[in-house]
Amino acid sequence: MPWDLNNDRPIYLQLMERIQHDIISGVYQPGDKLPSVRDLAVEAAVNPNTMQKALSELERCGLVHSQRTSGRFITDDTEKLRRMKSELASEHIFSFLDQMRNLGFSDTETLEMIQQTLDKKEGTNNETDS
Amino acid sequence: MLGKLVKYDLKASGKLFLLIHIIYLLTCLMVRFFYVNQLDFEAPAVPLFTSIVIASALMLFIITAVCICTWLQITFRFYRNLFGKEGYLTWTLPASSTEHLWAKLLSGYLLSAANTVIIAIGILILVTGENVTAFYAQFAPTFTAELGVPLTTYALWLFLYSLAGGICSVIWIYFCITAGQLFPGHRVLCAIAVYFIFGFVIQALSFLILFLSGYFPGYNHMASQGITAAAYLTGTLLISTVLIVIITVLQYAAMHYIMKRQINLL
Amino acid sequence: MKPILECSRLTKKYGDFFALSDLSLTLERGQIIGLLGPNGSGKTTLIKLANGLLTPTDGHILINGMTPCPKTKQIVSYLPDCSFINEHMRVQDILSYYTDFFSNFSTERASAMLDALEIDRRSRLSSLSKGTKEKVQLALVMSRDADLYILDEPIGGVDPAARDFILKTILTNYREDAAVLISTHLIADIENVLDRVLFLRNGQLALNATVDDIRTEYGKSVDALFREVFKC
């Protein structure tokens, strides 16, 4: 199944984001070996050179490191992964808040709405539980 | 490389070729045993000769059909493999255009020669019955006197001549198809046109040469000057052989040039 | 190392019509290149010239530093956009044909691909469906360890599943120091696998850039840019 890539941004950036996401969300565990460039490229249905570029960029960020003979590995620096995870989370929160502000909600209103939604969800969950 | 190309050409045509020629040989065997061997040359002349004429016409028809099939096979293999869609693979094999041309000449000639040999074997099967040879023996001296050589020797020469002439026929057909490629859009039509135009030109040319060299108009005229049939035949044969060899060489050169420079597949 | 393909002032004329005019271009190894352009822009002419199926009217084309000849044909693996194999042949005969003629043909790789397609070796090509036939042809072409793969419209008119198979076959099999030249007019489908694109217009080079450069510079996909450049 080729990866879902959109059309207007450089492909290597999208590949980086996708792999980064897979690492942070735990599809790849810390210390895991990554598939070869060719295999990843085939899986994503993209050009191997582009995949290579994405992985090199990730290497520069310190998310993966290569060992000369045995391939590329995910970093086992769990502290760093946790930090990246929370960075990514706050990015999502900020962009969400931006959209809500665009719709005309203040941050407090947004927070209230979130709380309500969660309560309601809790309620329905309890109902199905009992 | 040449060997491999020839191998696949023969592989492509081999099965059908063998089938047709085995059927031909079986037909000859059957005619020999069920018809020729039953002939009684002491029988009344009229019904005997009528039946021989019909049988000969029939065999001539079969032989012509077998030859046409062989030539169609040679023609189609050349056209499809070099100028049809298959040409995209053929011309991108690691072989030169000269190798392709020679492979087709060799494979085409091998089929043509095999055809000539098998046709000859079939004819031998038909006419070597004891009753036929005994009957012919009565007239043999007359024939030998007219031809200058015994009929068997003459037939042998004829056979060798057709065997050698095969190469000219192959080149001629290949040349027509190749020349047809110069006219995109009407390749096949132009190949046929080239065939007839060249045929006509060669006819006219040989006519002219025969006329100029005094071999025309015909044997009757020469007989009055005391020239034997044998000498007449040898004379015309010699002239047309020279003519054909020259034309074949020119056709080969033209074909070689077109294949090297002017091919554009559809 | 010499560039795998080099054209300089390459011109091909048919009568008064210039199929290619004054085209200069260099392609390096290790990349997948898209050859794009509307019908009649000279894509097929360029491909035929690279394969030695045509001779240039003017200028020259070099493959690995040589004009097309049996030596270059040995290192170029070419997929024409038509059915180019004798339909009466059986699959096993075609395999031995390729093994006989191309020293860089890997029978094991071809066999593995044919097995994956569940193709009976004894079946004649004419008995296979059109889609399967195309896959067999691609498998043969990609089973050669070539220096340059030239694929003319490999994804023209196939369904999405077949397209994925074709792209996967190309990506899995080409050698890393080889170049792959893919001609197509369905850019969106293969854009992601390309390093570089060449736009041809009226026999001339209209654009030669990497896909990521195009996206960074124009902020749009190659497909969108193509539609803009060749707007009617």
XYZ file of C-alpha atoms in Angstrom:
628
model
C 0.000 0.000 0.000
C 1.721 3.210 -1.160
C 1.929 5.947 1.427
C -0.531 8.779 1.206
C 1.446 11.782 0.051
C 0.096 15.122 -1.011
C 1.086 16.926 -4.100
C 2.387 20.366 -3.364
C 5.200 19.859 -0.841
C 8.573 18.244 -1.400
C 8.224 14.483 -1.070
C 11.250 14.007 1.201
C 9.688 16.326 3.813
C 6.517 14.273 3.801
C 8.492 11.048 4.092
C 10.430 12.491 7.053
C 7.210 13.439 8.798
C 5.697 10.060 8.184
C 8.695 8.129 9.524
C 9.051 10.537 12.438
C 5.406 9.915 13.243
C 5.863 6.155 13.025
C 8.818 6.364 15.403
C 7.120 8.595 17.955
C 3.854 6.673 17.892
C 5.736 3.435 18.473
C 5.336 1.629 15.136
C 9.129 1.395 15.326
C 10.450 0.806 18.851
C 13.554 2.591 20.171
C 16.668 0.723 19.067
C 14.836 -1.100 16.246
C 16.504 -1.607 12.920
C 14.847 0.277 10.069
C 14.116 -1.566 6.801
C 16.578 -0.854 3.990
C 16.188 2.278 1.892
C 15.087 0.212 -1.088
C 12.461 -1.690 0.945
C 11.092 1.490 2.482
C 10.987 3.129 -0.949
C 9.130 0.176 -2.434
C 6.699 0.145 0.490
C 6.002 3.856 0.109
C 6.127 3.673 -3.708
C 8.619 6.520 -3.883
C 12.004 7.087 -5.365
C 14.846 5.428 -3.384
C 16.992 8.563 -3.601
C 14.186 10.605 -2.070
C 13.829 8.058 0.720
C 17.585 8.195 1.213
C 17.398 11.975 1.539
C 14.573 11.759 4.075
C 16.534 9.255 6.168
C 19.686 11.371 6.017
C 17.690 14.337 7.269
C 16.288 12.217 10.104
C 19.838 11.179 10.873
C 20.828 14.830 11.103
C 17.984 15.381 13.582
C 19.364 12.473 15.595
C 16.241 10.366 15.317
C 17.994 7.539 13.544
C 21.652 6.614 13.301
C 23.404 4.407 10.818
C 25.954 1.745 11.581
C 28.261 1.380 8.682
C 27.718 -2.269 7.924
C 24.473 -3.230 9.542
C 22.049 -0.507 8.468
C 19.996 2.181 10.170
C 18.617 2.058 13.684
C 16.047 4.093 15.595
C 17.644 6.079 18.385
C 17.409 4.448 21.802
C 17.459 7.844 23.492
C 13.965 7.469 25.025
C 14.234 10.855 26.693
C 14.646 12.477 23.277
C 11.712 10.510 21.862
C 9.509 11.591 24.770
C 10.568 15.205 24.197
C 9.746 14.961 20.499
C 6.439 13.345 21.284
C 5.406 16.242 23.518
C 6.701 18.756 20.985
C 4.553 17.147 18.335
C 1.593 17.123 20.729
C 1.914 20.834 21.424
C 2.190 21.508 17.677
C -1.129 19.749 17.200
C -2.679 21.665 20.115
C -1.480 25.013 18.805
C -2.793 24.388 15.326
C -6.110 23.206 16.790
C -6.378 26.343 18.917
C -5.578 28.439 15.850
C -8.445 26.874 13.952
C -10.846 27.387 16.876
C -9.828 31.022 17.141
C -10.500 31.369 13.425
C -14.007 30.094 14.095
C -14.352 32.818 16.796
C -14.013 30.786 20.003
C -11.890 32.084 22.821
C -9.416 29.676 24.370
C -11.545 29.313 27.542
C -14.633 28.518 25.477
C -12.643 25.933 23.559
C -11.436 24.374 26.785
C -15.023 24.193 28.108
C -16.195 22.578 24.881
C -13.455 20.003 25.108
C -14.416 19.219 28.688
C -18.079 18.851 27.696
C -17.214 16.574 24.796
C -15.086 14.400 27.049
C -17.851 14.221 29.700
C -20.412 13.236 27.105
C -18.085 10.598 25.707
C -17.438 9.306 29.220
C -21.208 9.096 29.724
C -21.830 7.097 26.562
C -18.870 4.867 27.346
C -20.316 4.148 30.802
C -23.706 3.390 29.305
C -22.251 0.861 26.904
C -20.175 -0.573 29.726
C -23.121 -1.224 32.028
C 25.305 -14.235 -32.238
C 24.641 -15.160 -35.867
C 24.135 -18.787 -34.868
C 21.609 -17.869 -32.161
C 19.657 -15.622 -34.527
C 19.490 -18.382 -37.151
C 18.509 -20.902 -34.478
C 15.482 -18.863 -33.398
C 14.476 -18.153 -37.003
C 14.462 -21.854 -37.770
C 12.702 -22.640 -34.497
C 9.940 -20.190 -35.391
C 9.315 -21.658 -38.850
C 10.392 -25.243 -38.300
C 7.216 -26.929 -37.136
C 4.922 -25.732 -39.920
C 7.645 -26.317 -42.509
C 8.177 -29.899 -41.409
C 4.463 -30.593 -41.281
C 3.872 -29.349 -44.837
C 6.836 -31.252 -46.235
C 6.051 -34.496 -44.448
C 2.546 -34.335 -45.909
C 4.095 -33.723 -49.331
C 6.415 -36.721 -49.060
C 3.586 -38.948 -47.839
C 1.471 -37.822 -50.790
C 4.308 -38.685 -53.165
C 4.708 -42.120 -51.586
C 1.007 -42.779 -51.875
C 0.863 -41.669 -55.508
C 3.880 -43.856 -56.258
C 2.431 -46.999 -54.726
C -1.234 -46.634 -55.508
C -0.961 -44.967 -58.933
C 2.451 -44.965 -60.632
C 3.284 -48.555 -59.746
C -0.097 -49.684 -61.132
C 0.517 -48.004 -64.527
C 0.705 -50.382 -67.472
C 2.501 -48.708 -70.376
C 1.307 -51.455 -72.728
C -2.281 -50.261 -72.203
C -4.167 -48.303 -74.900
C -2.504 -44.902 -75.355
C -5.407 -42.455 -75.032
C -6.829 -43.318 -71.567
C -3.289 -43.958 -70.269
C -1.946 -40.556 -71.281
C -5.071 -38.739 -70.180
C -4.675 -40.172 -66.697
C -0.934 -39.380 -66.674
C -1.594 -35.791 -67.705
C -4.194 -35.349 -64.967
C -1.943 -36.928 -62.330
C 1.025 -34.789 -63.399
C -1.077 -31.639 -63.290
C -2.259 -32.571 -59.832
C 1.299 -33.206 -58.598
C 2.488 -29.973 -60.196
C -0.262 -28.169 -58.342
C 0.762 -29.748 -55.019
C 4.442 -28.948 -55.611
C 3.579 -25.326 -56.433
C 1.469 -25.088 -53.292
C 4.286 -26.474 -51.124
C 6.743 -23.988 -52.659
C 4.369 -21.069 -52.147
C 3.861 -22.076 -48.506
C 7.612 -22.178 -47.977
C 8.107 -18.777 -49.578
C 5.265 -17.273 -47.586
C 6.901 -18.594 -44.420
C 10.237 -17.052 -45.363
C 8.559 -13.764 -46.312
C 6.429 -13.485 -43.184
C 9.246 -14.388 -40.821
C 11.428 -11.692 -42.361
C 8.692 -9.058 -42.351
C 7.295 -9.747 -38.872
C 10.578 -10.317 -37.125
C 12.319 -7.235 -38.508
C 9.618 -4.751 -39.448
C 6.575 -5.724 -37.395
C 6.153 -5.155 -33.647
C 8.676 -7.921 -32.992
C 11.222 -5.650 -34.641
C 11.409 -3.644 -31.411
C 12.960 -6.663 -29.729
C 14.932 -7.905 -32.731
C 16.631 -4.575 -33.422
C 17.503 -4.046 -29.739
C 19.286 -7.371 -29.402
C 23.029 -6.890 -29.080
C 23.595 -7.702 -32.768
C 24.564 -5.530 -35.730
C 22.293 -4.932 -38.703
C 24.687 -6.981 -40.851
C 24.287 -9.911 -38.475
C 20.509 -9.574 -38.637
C 20.588 -9.498 -42.425
C 22.884 -12.501 -42.649
C 20.859 -14.441 -40.111
C 17.742 -13.899 -42.193
C 19.595 -14.773 -45.428
C 20.960 -17.977 -43.912
C 17.708 -19.081 -42.302
C 15.696 -18.137 -45.387
C 18.103 -19.918 -47.665
C 18.209 -23.009 -45.460
C 14.426 -23.275 -45.686
C 14.452 -22.648 -49.424
C 17.206 -25.210 -50.004
C 15.509 -27.771 -47.783
C 12.342 -27.172 -49.764
C 14.172 -27.737 -53.067
C 15.776 -30.926 -51.784
C 12.506 -32.318 -50.443
C 10.630 -31.441 -53.637
C 13.342 -33.241 -55.616
C 13.141 -36.292 -53.362
C 9.386 -36.324 -53.893
C 9.815 -36.230 -57.672
C 12.383 -39.029 -57.469
C 9.930 -41.099 -55.469
C 7.352 -40.521 -58.208
C 9.464 -41.409 -61.252
C 11.874 -44.108 -60.126
C 9.447 -47.011 -60.464
C 10.774 -49.846 -62.612
C 7.870 -49.572 -65.065
C 8.576 -45.850 -65.609
C 12.339 -46.204 -66.077
C 11.844 -49.124 -68.437
C 9.364 -47.085 -70.470
C 11.671 -44.066 -70.561
C 14.610 -46.229 -71.668
C 12.895 -46.562 -75.056
C 13.205 -42.799 -75.670
C 16.401 -42.084 -73.742
C 18.744 -41.948 -76.772
C 16.561 -39.318 -78.510
C 16.487 -37.111 -75.391
C 20.200 -37.493 -74.836
C 20.904 -36.489 -78.412
C 18.728 -33.375 -78.170
C 19.920 -32.260 -74.712
C 23.541 -33.156 -75.319
C 23.627 -34.953 -71.950
C 21.550 -37.788 -70.466
C 18.268 -36.663 -68.885
C 19.484 -37.653 -65.415
C 22.523 -35.415 -65.736
C 20.327 -32.647 -67.054
C 17.930 -33.047 -64.113
C 20.868 -32.972 -61.732
C 22.037 -29.693 -63.262
C 18.557 -28.275 -63.029
C 18.411 -29.287 -59.363
C 21.767 -27.697 -58.565
C 20.744 -24.588 -60.454
C 17.531 -24.205 -58.440
C 19.504 -24.871 -55.279
C 21.881 -22.030 -56.119
C 19.076 -19.843 -57.463
C 17.387 -20.025 -54.052
C 19.817 -17.480 -52.666
C 18.825 -14.989 -55.400
C 15.139 -15.534 -54.746
C 15.624 -15.012 -51.002
C 17.538 -11.782 -51.572
C 14.983 -10.607 -54.086
C 12.058 -11.087 -51.696
C 13.932 -9.546 -48.782
C 14.905 -6.623 -50.965
C 11.279 -5.958 -51.946
C 10.117 -5.974 -48.321
C 13.003 -3.789 -47.202
C 12.427 -1.314 -50.034
C 8.742 -1.215 -49.051
C 9.831 0.114 -45.632
C 10.930 3.333 -47.288
C 7.277 4.211 -47.852
C 5.697 4.672 -44.427
C 1.969 4.106 -44.501
C 2.014 1.747 -47.495
C 4.807 -0.642 -46.570
C 3.232 -3.878 -47.722
C 1.676 -2.390 -50.846
C 4.965 -0.808 -51.854
C 6.824 -4.074 -51.227
C 4.463 -5.816 -53.652
C 4.797 -2.956 -56.132
C 8.594 -3.173 -55.956
C 8.310 -6.907 -56.575
C 6.303 -6.473 -59.773
C 8.174 -3.436 -61.021
C 11.490 -5.206 -60.520
C 10.090 -8.336 -62.110
C 9.048 -6.323 -65.138
C 12.348 -4.464 -65.383
C 14.306 -7.714 -65.204
C 12.094 -9.310 -67.857
C 12.585 -6.329 -70.144
C 16.294 -6.275 -69.474
C 16.832 -9.963 -70.172
C 14.688 -9.659 -73.298
C 16.852 -6.798 -74.479
C 20.082 -8.624 -73.759
C 18.888 -11.807 -75.433
C 17.851 -9.770 -78.433
C 21.159 -7.912 -78.639
C 23.178 -11.085 -78.217
C 21.246 -12.752 -81.003
C 19.519 -15.404 -78.853
C 16.163 -13.945 -79.694
C 13.753 -14.576 -81.415
C 13.938 -18.106 -80.219
C 15.242 -21.542 -80.839
C 13.621 -22.173 -84.235
C 15.578 -19.315 -85.700
C 18.814 -20.611 -84.232
C 18.151 -24.195 -85.189
C 18.226 -23.109 -88.785
C 21.758 -21.858 -88.150
C 22.706 -25.310 -86.904
C 22.739 -24.630 -83.142
C 21.611 -27.535 -80.952
C 19.010 -27.245 -78.225
C 21.686 -27.923 -75.654
C 23.851 -25.062 -76.843
C 20.829 -22.776 -76.991
C 19.786 -23.627 -73.421
C 23.306 -23.240 -72.078
C 23.638 -19.894 -73.846
C 20.442 -18.375 -72.469
C 21.169 -19.887 -69.067
C 24.580 -18.285 -68.976
C 23.273 -14.852 -69.922
C 20.411 -14.878 -67.433
C 22.720 -16.201 -64.696
C 25.106 -13.292 -65.176
C 22.176 -10.879 -65.171
C 20.673 -12.375 -62.010
C 23.992 -12.365 -60.168
C 24.504 -8.678 -60.958
C 20.977 -7.787 -59.852
C 21.307 -9.848 -56.677
C 24.512 -8.084 -55.711
C 22.885 -4.679 -56.271
C 19.830 -5.696 -54.250
C 21.994 -6.940 -51.408
C 23.935 -3.674 -51.324
C 20.739 -1.589 -51.333
C 19.180 -3.716 -48.610
C 22.307 -3.485 -46.496
C 22.253 0.306 -46.737
C 18.538 0.635 -45.940
C 18.840 -1.633 -42.899
C 21.795 0.286 -41.547
C 20.383 3.770 -41.981
C 16.737 3.986 -42.891
C 14.680 1.737 -40.652
C 11.772 3.280 -38.775
C 9.465 0.794 -37.096
C 5.761 1.560 -36.868
C 32.321 7.531 -15.233
C 30.708 8.726 -18.447
C 27.099 9.930 -18.362
C 24.736 7.122 -19.258
C 22.990 9.193 -21.907
C 24.214 12.297 -23.636
C 22.617 14.196 -26.518
C 24.183 17.145 -28.173
C 22.403 19.220 -30.785
C 20.383 16.092 -31.526
C 18.009 16.590 -34.466
C 15.657 14.198 -36.233
C 13.709 15.317 -39.276
C 10.942 13.466 -41.093
C 10.536 15.270 -44.387
C 9.985 18.855 -43.299
C 8.861 17.939 -39.792
C 11.310 18.283 -36.914
C 10.553 15.475 -34.461
C 13.532 16.620 -32.379
C 15.441 19.799 -32.922
C 18.755 20.774 -31.427
C 18.252 18.799 -28.222
C 21.164 18.839 -25.788
C 20.880 16.845 -22.601
C 22.922 14.783 -20.160
C 21.552 12.070 -17.890
C 23.593 10.716 -14.999
C 23.322 7.277 -13.444
C 21.480 6.428 -10.255
C 18.270 8.248 -10.952
C 14.761 7.637 -12.198
C 13.838 10.155 -14.844
C 10.404 10.958 -16.201
C 10.189 11.846 -19.869
C 7.053 13.920 -20.188
C 5.383 15.721 -23.008
C 2.196 15.739 -25.042
C 1.762 13.436 -28.040
C 4.074 14.362 -30.881
C 6.540 16.184 -28.632
C 9.362 13.817 -29.584
C 9.396 11.378 -26.647
C 9.239 8.251 -28.784
C 11.715 9.665 -31.302
C 14.219 10.283 -28.498
C 13.669 6.765 -27.161
C 14.081 5.207 -30.597
C 17.286 7.159 -31.167
C 18.668 5.994 -27.815
C 17.935 2.402 -28.808
C 19.515 2.733 -32.225
C 16.150 2.198 -33.930
C 16.638 5.489 -35.787
C 19.688 7.390 -36.929
C 19.899 11.125 -36.141
C 19.585 13.665 -38.938
C 22.074 15.868 -37.143
C 23.951 16.031 -33.850
C 24.639 12.896 -31.860
C 23.402 10.712 -29.052
C 25.785 8.731 -26.853
C 25.024 5.865 -24.506
C 27.792 5.457 -21.959
C 29.999 7.442 -24.365
C 29.217 5.288 -27.416
C 26.913 5.836 -30.361
C 24.164 3.189 -30.317
C 25.598 -0.169 -31.432
C 25.451 -3.793 -30.284
C 27.573 -2.844 -27.257
C 25.112 -0.195 -26.076
C 22.197 -2.498 -26.777
C 23.726 -4.916 -24.311
C 23.493 -2.319 -21.516
C 20.142 -0.762 -22.427
C 16.977 -2.599 -21.441
C 14.030 -1.325 -23.426
C 10.280 -1.734 -22.943
C 8.450 -0.547 -26.083
C 4.860 0.611 -25.728
C 3.520 -2.284 -27.783
C 3.476 -6.039 -27.584
C 6.940 -6.805 -28.979
C 7.289 -10.555 -28.489
C 6.236 -13.241 -30.948
C 2.830 -14.240 -29.561
C 3.211 -17.868 -30.620
C 6.146 -18.385 -28.272
C 5.692 -20.145 -24.959
C 6.751 -18.341 -21.793
C 9.610 -20.819 -21.234
C 10.882 -20.249 -24.785
C 10.865 -16.507 -24.241
C 12.919 -16.999 -21.087
C 15.528 -19.011 -22.974
C 15.485 -16.414 -25.765
C 16.386 -13.673 -23.279
C 18.961 -15.904 -21.592
C 20.547 -16.657 -24.971
C 20.780 -13.084 -26.195
C 21.345 -10.975 -23.077
C 24.297 -11.939 -20.924
C 23.002 -9.650 -18.168
C 19.606 -11.348 -17.974
C 18.858 -12.966 -14.620
C 16.742 -16.048 -15.181
C 16.185 -16.461 -11.432
C 14.780 -12.970 -11.053
C 12.492 -13.382 -14.044
C 11.340 -16.783 -12.788
C 10.578 -15.369 -9.357
C 8.476 -12.599 -10.887
C 6.621 -14.985 -13.196
C 5.953 -17.287 -10.242
C 4.559 -14.354 -8.268
C 2.207 -13.704 -11.189
C 1.312 -17.425 -11.220
C 2.074 -17.768 -14.905
C 2.343 -21.248 -16.382
C 5.655 -21.567 -18.243
C 4.084 -23.766 -20.860
C 1.392 -21.311 -21.872
C 1.783 -19.373 -25.078
C 1.935 -15.602 -24.842
C -1.158 -15.324 -27.040
C -3.221 -17.190 -24.430
C -2.511 -14.611 -21.704
C -4.662 -11.560 -21.036
C -3.475 -8.186 -22.247
C -2.616 -7.038 -18.712
C -0.685 -10.219 -17.916
C 1.196 -9.973 -21.190
C 2.308 -6.453 -20.284
C 3.455 -7.639 -16.875
C 5.449 -10.493 -18.421
C 7.149 -8.053 -20.779
C 8.004 -5.687 -17.914
C 9.318 -8.597 -15.832
C 11.626 -9.596 -18.703
C 12.905 -6.064 -19.194
C 13.479 -5.501 -15.465
C 15.238 -8.851 -15.066
C 18.228 -7.540 -16.960
C 21.081 -5.936 -15.038
C 21.171 -3.010 -17.398
C 22.840 0.389 -17.060
C 19.893 2.171 -18.615
C 16.275 1.071 -18.528
C 14.038 2.790 -21.048
C 10.350 2.227 -20.394
C 7.934 3.659 -22.937
C 4.486 4.235 -21.382
C 4.730 1.339 -18.898
C 1.559 2.412 -17.083
C -0.534 3.486 -20.048
C -4.081 2.229 -19.619
C -3.652 -0.162 -16.685
C -5.791 -0.377 -13.555
C -4.475 0.959 -10.205
C -3.536 -2.485 -8.896
C -1.507 -3.211 -12.028
C 0.064 0.227 -11.753
C 1.215 -0.512 -8.202
C 2.653 -3.827 -9.376
C 4.508 -2.105 -12.201
C 5.973 0.638 -10.010
C 6.948 -1.936 -7.395
C 8.615 -4.080 -10.052
C 10.587 -1.117 -11.334
C 11.651 0.052 -7.862
C 12.604 -3.429 -6.680
C 14.613 -4.449 -9.695
C 16.602 -1.590 -11.147
C 20.266 -1.474 -10.255
C 21.265 1.421 -8.062
C 23.943 2.695 -10.401
C 21.624 2.435 -13.387
C 19.344 5.107 -14.754
C 15.666 4.545 -15.494
C 13.971 6.650 -18.150
C 10.178 6.420 -18.043
C 8.084 8.077 -20.699
C 4.473 8.790 -19.791
C 1.661 11.255 -19.976
C 0.152 10.042 -16.677
C 2.442 12.073 -14.478
C 0.415 12.084 -11.253
C 0.672 8.290 -11.080
C 4.439 8.097 -11.101
C 5.510 11.481 -9.846
C 6.580 10.093 -6.452
C 9.034 7.626 -7.900
C 10.865 10.148 -10.064
C 14.080 11.989 -9.219
C 13.931 14.216 -12.219
C 11.596 15.156 -15.017
C 12.244 16.237 -18.584
C 9.485 18.155 -20.352
C 9.614 17.928 -24.125
C 7.736 20.369 -26.309
C 7.887 20.435 -30.103
C 11.070 18.399 -30.072
C 12.831 20.673 -27.627
C 13.598 20.521 -23.942
C 11.145 22.766 -22.076
C 12.244 21.849 -18.549
C 14.813 19.634 -16.857
C 14.565 19.690 -13.055
C 14.296 17.460 -9.999
C 10.820 16.765 -8.607
C 11.649 18.229 -5.196
C 13.087 21.376 -6.784
C 9.886 21.839 -8.753
C 7.792 21.423 -5.621
C 9.959 23.807 -3.608
C 10.202 26.396 -6.339
C 6.671 26.376 -7.753
C 4.834 25.072 -4.671
C 2.904 22.630 -6.803
C 3.154 19.101 -8.062
C 4.888 18.219 -11.312
C 1.499 17.168 -12.622
C 0.019 20.616 -11.913
C 3.042 22.335 -13.425
C 2.802 20.130 -16.503
C -0.841 21.045 -17.014
C 0.112 24.709 -16.740
C 3.080 24.543 -19.118
C 1.162 22.574 -21.751
C -2.158 24.389 -21.363
C -4.144 24.366 -24.578
